[in-house]
XYZ file of C-alpha atoms in Angstrom:
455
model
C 125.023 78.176 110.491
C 124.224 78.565 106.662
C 123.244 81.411 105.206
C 121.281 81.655 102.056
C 122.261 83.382 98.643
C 120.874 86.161 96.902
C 121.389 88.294 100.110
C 122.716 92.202 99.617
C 125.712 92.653 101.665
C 123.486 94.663 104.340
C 121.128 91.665 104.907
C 124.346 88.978 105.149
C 125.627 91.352 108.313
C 122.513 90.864 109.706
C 122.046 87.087 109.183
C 126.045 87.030 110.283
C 125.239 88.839 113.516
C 126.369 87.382 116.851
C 124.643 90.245 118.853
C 122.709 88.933 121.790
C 120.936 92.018 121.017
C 120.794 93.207 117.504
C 118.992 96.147 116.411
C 118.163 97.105 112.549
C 116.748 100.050 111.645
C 115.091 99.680 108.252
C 113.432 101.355 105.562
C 110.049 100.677 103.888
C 110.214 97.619 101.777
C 113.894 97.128 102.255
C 112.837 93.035 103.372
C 112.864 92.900 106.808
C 110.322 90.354 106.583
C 112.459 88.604 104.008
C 115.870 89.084 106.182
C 114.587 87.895 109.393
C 113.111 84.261 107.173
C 116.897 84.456 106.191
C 117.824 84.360 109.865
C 115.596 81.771 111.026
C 116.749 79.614 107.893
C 120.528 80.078 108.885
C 119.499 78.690 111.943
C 117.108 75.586 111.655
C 118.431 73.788 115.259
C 117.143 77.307 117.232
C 113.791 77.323 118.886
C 112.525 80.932 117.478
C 110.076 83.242 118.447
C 108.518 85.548 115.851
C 106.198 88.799 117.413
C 104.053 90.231 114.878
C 102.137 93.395 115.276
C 98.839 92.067 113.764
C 96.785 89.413 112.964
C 97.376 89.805 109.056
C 100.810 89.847 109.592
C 101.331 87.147 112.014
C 98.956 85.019 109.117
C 101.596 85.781 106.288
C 104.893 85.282 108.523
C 102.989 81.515 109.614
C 102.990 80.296 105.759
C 106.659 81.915 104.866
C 108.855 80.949 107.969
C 110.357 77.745 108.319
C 109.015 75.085 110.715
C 111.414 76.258 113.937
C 109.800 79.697 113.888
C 106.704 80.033 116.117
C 104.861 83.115 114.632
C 102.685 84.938 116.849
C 100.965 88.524 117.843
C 101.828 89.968 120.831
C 98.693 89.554 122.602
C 98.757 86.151 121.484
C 101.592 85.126 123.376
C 99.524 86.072 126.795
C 95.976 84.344 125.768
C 96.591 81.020 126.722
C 97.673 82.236 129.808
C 95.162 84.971 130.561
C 92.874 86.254 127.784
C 91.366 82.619 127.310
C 89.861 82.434 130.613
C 88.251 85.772 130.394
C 86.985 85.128 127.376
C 85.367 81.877 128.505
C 83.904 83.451 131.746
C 81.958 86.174 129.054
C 84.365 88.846 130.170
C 86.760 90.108 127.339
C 85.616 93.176 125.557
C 85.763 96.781 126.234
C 85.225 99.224 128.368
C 84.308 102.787 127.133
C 83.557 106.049 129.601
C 79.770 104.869 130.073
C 80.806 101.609 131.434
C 82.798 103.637 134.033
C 80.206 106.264 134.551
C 78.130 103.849 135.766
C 80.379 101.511 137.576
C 81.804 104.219 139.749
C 78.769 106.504 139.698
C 80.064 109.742 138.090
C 78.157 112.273 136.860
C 79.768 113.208 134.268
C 81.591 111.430 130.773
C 84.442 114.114 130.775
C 85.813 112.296 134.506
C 85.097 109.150 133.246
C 87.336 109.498 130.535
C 90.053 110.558 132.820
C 89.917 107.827 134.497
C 89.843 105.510 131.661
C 92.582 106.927 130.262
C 94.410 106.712 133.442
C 93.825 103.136 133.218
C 94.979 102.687 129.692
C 97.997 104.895 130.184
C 98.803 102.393 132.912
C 98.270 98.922 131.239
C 101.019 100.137 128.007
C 103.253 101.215 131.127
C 105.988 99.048 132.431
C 104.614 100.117 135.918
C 103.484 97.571 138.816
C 100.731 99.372 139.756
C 98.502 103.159 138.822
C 100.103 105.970 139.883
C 99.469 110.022 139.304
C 101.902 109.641 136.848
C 99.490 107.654 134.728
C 96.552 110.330 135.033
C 96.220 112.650 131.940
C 98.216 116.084 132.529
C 94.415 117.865 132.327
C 93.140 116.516 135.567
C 93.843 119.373 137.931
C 95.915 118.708 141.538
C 92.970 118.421 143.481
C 91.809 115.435 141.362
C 94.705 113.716 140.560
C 94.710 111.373 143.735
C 91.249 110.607 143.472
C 91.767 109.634 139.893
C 94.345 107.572 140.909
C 91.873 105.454 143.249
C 89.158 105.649 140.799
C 91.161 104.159 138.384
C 92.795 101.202 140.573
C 88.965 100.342 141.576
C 88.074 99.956 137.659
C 91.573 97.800 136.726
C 90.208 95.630 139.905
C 86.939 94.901 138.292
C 88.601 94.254 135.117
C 91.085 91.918 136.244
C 88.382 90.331 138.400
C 86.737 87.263 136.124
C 83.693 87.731 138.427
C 83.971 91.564 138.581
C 81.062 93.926 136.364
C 84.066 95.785 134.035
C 85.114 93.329 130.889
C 88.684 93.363 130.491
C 90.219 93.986 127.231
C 93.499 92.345 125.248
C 95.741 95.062 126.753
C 94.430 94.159 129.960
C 95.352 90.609 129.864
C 98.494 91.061 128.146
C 99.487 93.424 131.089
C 98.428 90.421 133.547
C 101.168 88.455 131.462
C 103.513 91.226 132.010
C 103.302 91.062 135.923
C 103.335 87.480 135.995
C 106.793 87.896 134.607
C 107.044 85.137 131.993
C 110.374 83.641 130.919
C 110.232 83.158 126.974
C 113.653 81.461 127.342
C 112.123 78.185 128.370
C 110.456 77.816 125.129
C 112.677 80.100 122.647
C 115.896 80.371 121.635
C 115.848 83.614 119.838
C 113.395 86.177 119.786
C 112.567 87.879 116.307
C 110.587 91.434 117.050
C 108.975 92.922 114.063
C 107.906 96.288 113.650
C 109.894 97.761 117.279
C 108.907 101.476 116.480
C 105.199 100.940 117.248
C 106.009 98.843 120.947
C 104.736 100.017 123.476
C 106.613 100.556 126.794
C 105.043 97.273 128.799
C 105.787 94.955 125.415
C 109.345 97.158 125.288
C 109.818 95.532 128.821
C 108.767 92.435 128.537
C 110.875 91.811 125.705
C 114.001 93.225 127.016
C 113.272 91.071 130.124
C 114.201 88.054 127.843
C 117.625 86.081 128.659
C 117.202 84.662 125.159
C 118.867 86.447 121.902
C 116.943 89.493 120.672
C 116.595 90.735 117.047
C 114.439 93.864 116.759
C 113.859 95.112 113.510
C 112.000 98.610 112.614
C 111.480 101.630 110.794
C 111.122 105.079 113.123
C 109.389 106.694 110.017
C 106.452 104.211 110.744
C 105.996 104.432 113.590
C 101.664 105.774 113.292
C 100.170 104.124 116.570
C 100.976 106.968 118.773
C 98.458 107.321 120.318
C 98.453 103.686 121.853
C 101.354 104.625 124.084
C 103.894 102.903 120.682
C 107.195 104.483 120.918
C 110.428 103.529 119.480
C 112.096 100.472 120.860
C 115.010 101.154 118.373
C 115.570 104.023 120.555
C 114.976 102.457 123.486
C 117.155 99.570 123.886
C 120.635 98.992 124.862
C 121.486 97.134 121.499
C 124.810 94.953 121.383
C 125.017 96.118 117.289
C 123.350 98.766 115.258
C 123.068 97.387 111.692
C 120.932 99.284 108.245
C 118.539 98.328 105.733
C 118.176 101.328 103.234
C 117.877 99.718 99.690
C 113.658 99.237 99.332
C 112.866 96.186 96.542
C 109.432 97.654 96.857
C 109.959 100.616 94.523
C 112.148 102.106 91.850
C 114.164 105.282 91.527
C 111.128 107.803 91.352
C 109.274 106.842 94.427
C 112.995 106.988 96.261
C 113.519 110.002 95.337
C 110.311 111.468 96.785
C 110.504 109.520 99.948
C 113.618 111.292 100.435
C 113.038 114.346 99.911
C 109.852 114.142 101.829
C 112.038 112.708 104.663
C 114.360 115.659 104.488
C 111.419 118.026 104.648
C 109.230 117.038 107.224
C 112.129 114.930 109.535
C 114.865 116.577 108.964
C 116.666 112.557 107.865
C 118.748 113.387 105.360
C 120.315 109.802 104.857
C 118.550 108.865 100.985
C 116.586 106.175 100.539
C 117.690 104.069 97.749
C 114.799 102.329 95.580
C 115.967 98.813 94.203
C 112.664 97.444 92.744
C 112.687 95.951 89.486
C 109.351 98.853 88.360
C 109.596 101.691 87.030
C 108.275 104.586 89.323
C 104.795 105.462 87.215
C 102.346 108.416 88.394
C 99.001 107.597 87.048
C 96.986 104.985 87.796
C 95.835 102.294 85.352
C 92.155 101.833 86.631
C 91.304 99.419 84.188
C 94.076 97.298 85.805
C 93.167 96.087 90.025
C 94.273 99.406 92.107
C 93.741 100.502 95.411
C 92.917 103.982 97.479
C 94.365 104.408 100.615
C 92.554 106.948 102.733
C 93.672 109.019 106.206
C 89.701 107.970 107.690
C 86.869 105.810 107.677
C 84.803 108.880 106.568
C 87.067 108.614 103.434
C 86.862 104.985 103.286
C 82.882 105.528 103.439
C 83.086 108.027 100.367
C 85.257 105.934 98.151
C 82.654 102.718 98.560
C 79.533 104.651 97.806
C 81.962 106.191 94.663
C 81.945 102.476 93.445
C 78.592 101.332 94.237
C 77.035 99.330 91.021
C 80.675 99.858 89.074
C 83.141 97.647 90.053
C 83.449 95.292 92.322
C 85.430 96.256 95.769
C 87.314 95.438 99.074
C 87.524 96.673 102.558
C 90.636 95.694 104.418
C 89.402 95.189 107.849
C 86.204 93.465 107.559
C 84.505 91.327 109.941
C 81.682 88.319 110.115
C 78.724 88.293 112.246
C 76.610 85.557 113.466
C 75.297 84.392 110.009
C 78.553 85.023 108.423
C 77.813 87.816 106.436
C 80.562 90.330 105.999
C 80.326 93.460 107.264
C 82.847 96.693 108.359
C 82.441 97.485 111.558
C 82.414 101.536 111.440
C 80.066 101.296 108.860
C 77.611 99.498 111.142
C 78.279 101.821 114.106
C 77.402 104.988 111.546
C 74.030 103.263 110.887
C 73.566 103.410 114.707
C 74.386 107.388 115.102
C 72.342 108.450 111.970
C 69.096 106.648 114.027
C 69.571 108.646 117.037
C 70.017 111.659 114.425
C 66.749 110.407 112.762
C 64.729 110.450 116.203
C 64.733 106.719 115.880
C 66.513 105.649 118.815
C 65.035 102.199 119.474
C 67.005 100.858 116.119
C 69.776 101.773 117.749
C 71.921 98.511 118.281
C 75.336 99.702 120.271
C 75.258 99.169 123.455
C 77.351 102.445 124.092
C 75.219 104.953 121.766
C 72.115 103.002 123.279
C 72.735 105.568 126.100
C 72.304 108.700 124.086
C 68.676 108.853 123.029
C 69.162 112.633 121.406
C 71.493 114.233 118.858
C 72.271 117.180 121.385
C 73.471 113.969 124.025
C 75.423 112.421 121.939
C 77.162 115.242 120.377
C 77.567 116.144 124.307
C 79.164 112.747 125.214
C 81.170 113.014 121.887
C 82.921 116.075 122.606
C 83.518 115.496 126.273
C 85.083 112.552 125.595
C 86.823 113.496 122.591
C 85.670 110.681 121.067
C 87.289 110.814 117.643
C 85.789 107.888 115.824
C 82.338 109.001 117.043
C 82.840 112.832 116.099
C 83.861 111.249 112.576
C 80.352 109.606 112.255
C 78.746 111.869 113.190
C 79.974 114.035 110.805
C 79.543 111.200 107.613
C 75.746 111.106 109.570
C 75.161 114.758 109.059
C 76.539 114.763 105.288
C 74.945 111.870 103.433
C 72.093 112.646 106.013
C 68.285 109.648 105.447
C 70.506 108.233 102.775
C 73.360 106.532 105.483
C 71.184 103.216 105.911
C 70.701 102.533 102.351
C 73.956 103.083 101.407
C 75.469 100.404 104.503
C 73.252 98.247 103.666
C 74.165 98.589 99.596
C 78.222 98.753 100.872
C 77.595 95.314 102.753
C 75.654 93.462 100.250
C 78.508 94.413 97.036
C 81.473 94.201 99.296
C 83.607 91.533 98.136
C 85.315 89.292 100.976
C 88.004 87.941 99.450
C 90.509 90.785 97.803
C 92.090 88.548 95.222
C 88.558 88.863 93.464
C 88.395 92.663 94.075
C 89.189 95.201 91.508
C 89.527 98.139 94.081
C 90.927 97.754 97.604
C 89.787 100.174 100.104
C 91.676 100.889 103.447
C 92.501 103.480 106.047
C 96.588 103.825 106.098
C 96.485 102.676 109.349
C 95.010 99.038 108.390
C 96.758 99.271 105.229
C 100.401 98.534 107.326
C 102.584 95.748 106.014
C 100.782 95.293 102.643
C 101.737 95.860 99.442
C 99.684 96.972 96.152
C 100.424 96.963 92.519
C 98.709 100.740 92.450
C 97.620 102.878 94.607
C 95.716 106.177 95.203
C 96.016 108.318 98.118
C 93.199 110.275 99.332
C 93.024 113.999 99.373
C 92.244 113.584 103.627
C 95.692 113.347 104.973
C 97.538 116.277 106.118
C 98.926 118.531 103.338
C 102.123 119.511 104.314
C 103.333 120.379 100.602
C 102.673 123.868 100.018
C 101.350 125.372 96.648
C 104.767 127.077 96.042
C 106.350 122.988 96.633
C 107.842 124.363 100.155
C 107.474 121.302 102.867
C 106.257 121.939 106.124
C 108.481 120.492 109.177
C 106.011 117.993 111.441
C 107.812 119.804 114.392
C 105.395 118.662 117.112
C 104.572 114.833 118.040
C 101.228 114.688 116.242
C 102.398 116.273 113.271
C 105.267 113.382 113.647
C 103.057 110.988 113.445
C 100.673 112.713 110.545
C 104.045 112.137 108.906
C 104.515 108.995 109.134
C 101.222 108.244 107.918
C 102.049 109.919 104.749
């Protein structure tokens, strides 16, 4: 073993480790990233595993680790197994309420989202098979059983390549899960990034492993919630408990505000210390490349029709379609609900709003559903009102593809995880827990929790 200079004493325990399983519980920008390259350097004979959260991520970690790291996201690791032949037989994809409505014949979208969620719930579950305790805590006794069969009928179809219901990533990366799979045949070590956003079946998996485990996370960011993520930090058994609390990514300032924003809402009192080599300024220079950060799409949508014919702009999270043109996904799907608002239905290209050939339908399936995404559009729809497809279709042709060449980058917080900006602008949409008198509000329930950690 060798381990590298230029490593604060807190990073050199971690490298030093001999914990089959080590836990470190980080702050933002304190290099985890960095530490766990240090790790894999000390130890270039080990066969390591490296489980990114996302796509970007797992991109980044590929061109920075050295050549005995295998970086990969988590639903990666099952595709070869699983998700490739689905996806060759035409059936990976999604299933939303409608797709159930009509597989099982229900009359209504409101049961068909139980039962989709009772499905979900399921596949981020450690469990074997669906039980009642999978079924949402609104479905009333004398439904819960029936749910429960319901549901087992649609994860059949799913899992079925021949079967009518696609199946989606966490579908085939539960397959993986039940299959077992031992990662000690083809790793020595295990490196787990961002463990407060697993989710219980990954949690499992993972601790399933007879190879050596390094899980490395920050409870503070932990904002996928509502995908069944909960701590794994928390979770696990660890061997050793070890800290990262200096951040490299800020100074003094920002520090200072993080914890006392920590103290405030959480209740952590332990401060976090800013090492970075800026000073902590609070104005943006927008002459200089900056970017806005925003709590929704419908924010997101705002901020690009802001810079229309100005400046030239990004959108973390954009996609190509069949010609290669660029596009952002939500923004197409908003062209889609303003046509059914229009009375012009048969532009509408979703297959799921295809359904809904009148405002008063959709808006029905919408709320029934609690279909938060949609009830966003629909809301952009109604503000910007005939001017939504001009303004896409301005958005897509001035969005620029490649950021480096973007003086603005615009991103939800949630797609804005694990990067880092020289500036940046929040939005005025998240949740204001700073009163006018500078009193913080406590996030004392879980989705206030989790507000919080988006902030």
């Amino acid at each position: 073993m060798t381990t590298p200079l230029h490593l604060t004493g807190e990073q050199r325990r971690i490298v030093s480790s001999k914990a089959d399983v080590l836990a470190v519980k980080a702050r933002a920008g304190t290099g985890k990233s960095f530490t766990l390259r240090a790790v894999a350097r000390s130890f270039p004979d080990l066969r390591i595993l490296y489980l990114a959260f996302n796509k970007p991520i797992q991109e980044a970690a590929q061109q920075s680790f050295p050549s005995n790291v295998t970086c990969l996201t988590t639903h990666a690791l099952a595709y070869p197994r699983f998700g490739r032949k689905y996806r060759d037989a035409g059936k990976l994809g999604f299933v939303n309420p409608a797709d159930v409505m009509d597989f099982l014949g229900l009359d209504t979208p409101a049961r068909a989202r139980q039962v989709l969620s009772t499905v979900e719930s399921f596949l981020r579950s450690d469990a074997r098979e669906i039980a009642e305790a999978h079924v949402p805590t609104a479905v009333l006794q004398p439904h819960r059983s029936e749910t429960v069969q319901f549901a087992r009928q649609v994860w059949a179809s799913m899992k079925d390549v021949g079967g009518t219901l696609k199946i989606t990533h966490d579908g085939y990366f539960k397959l993986f899960h039940l299959s077992k799979p031992d990662l000690s045949l083809q790793y020595d070590l295990v490196l787990f990034d961002e463990a407060q956003d697993a989710n219980e079946v990954l949690l499992d998996l993972i601790l399933e492993q007879k190879c050596r485990l390094i899980l490395v996370g920050d409870e503070h960011q932990s904002i996928y919630g509502f995908r069944g993520a909960l701590n794994a930090l928390e979770q696990v058994e660890a061997d050793e408990e070890l800290l990262l609390t200096n951040s490299f990514r800020y100074g003094a300032g920002i520090a200072r505000l993080a914890t006392m924003l920590l103290a405030g809402l959480k209740g952590d009192t332990v401060p976090v210390i800013g090492r970075g080599e800026f000073e902590t300024v609070w104005t943006v220079d927008r002459d200089k490349p900056y970017a806005v950060i925003s709590r929704t799409n419908a924010s997101v949508f705002s901020e690009a029709v802001s810079l229309l014919g100005r400046v030239k702009f990004h959108i973390i999270g954009l996609e190509k379609d069949a010609e290669g043109r660029s596009f952002y996904a939500p923004f197409e799907k908003l062209v889609d609900v303003h046509s059914i608002l229009a009375g012009s239905h048969h532009l509408v290209r979703d297959p799921v709003l295809k359904r809904y050939k009148t405002q008063a339908r959709l808006e029905e399936y919408a709320g029934s559903t609690d279909d938060k995404e949609l009830l966003m559009l629909l809301k952009i729809a109604r503000d910007y009102g005939a001017k939504v497809p001009a303004l896409v279709a301005q958005i897509k042709a001035e969005v620029v593809t490649d950021a480096r060449k973007a003086h603005v980058t615009l991103s939800t917080a949630h797609r804005s995880k694990g990067l880092e900006f020289m500036q940046v602008i929040l939005s005025s949409d998240f949740e204001e827990f700073v009163a006018e008198d500078g009193r913080i509000r406590p996030a004392d329930t879980d989705e206030l929790v989790q507000e919080a950690n988006l902030l």
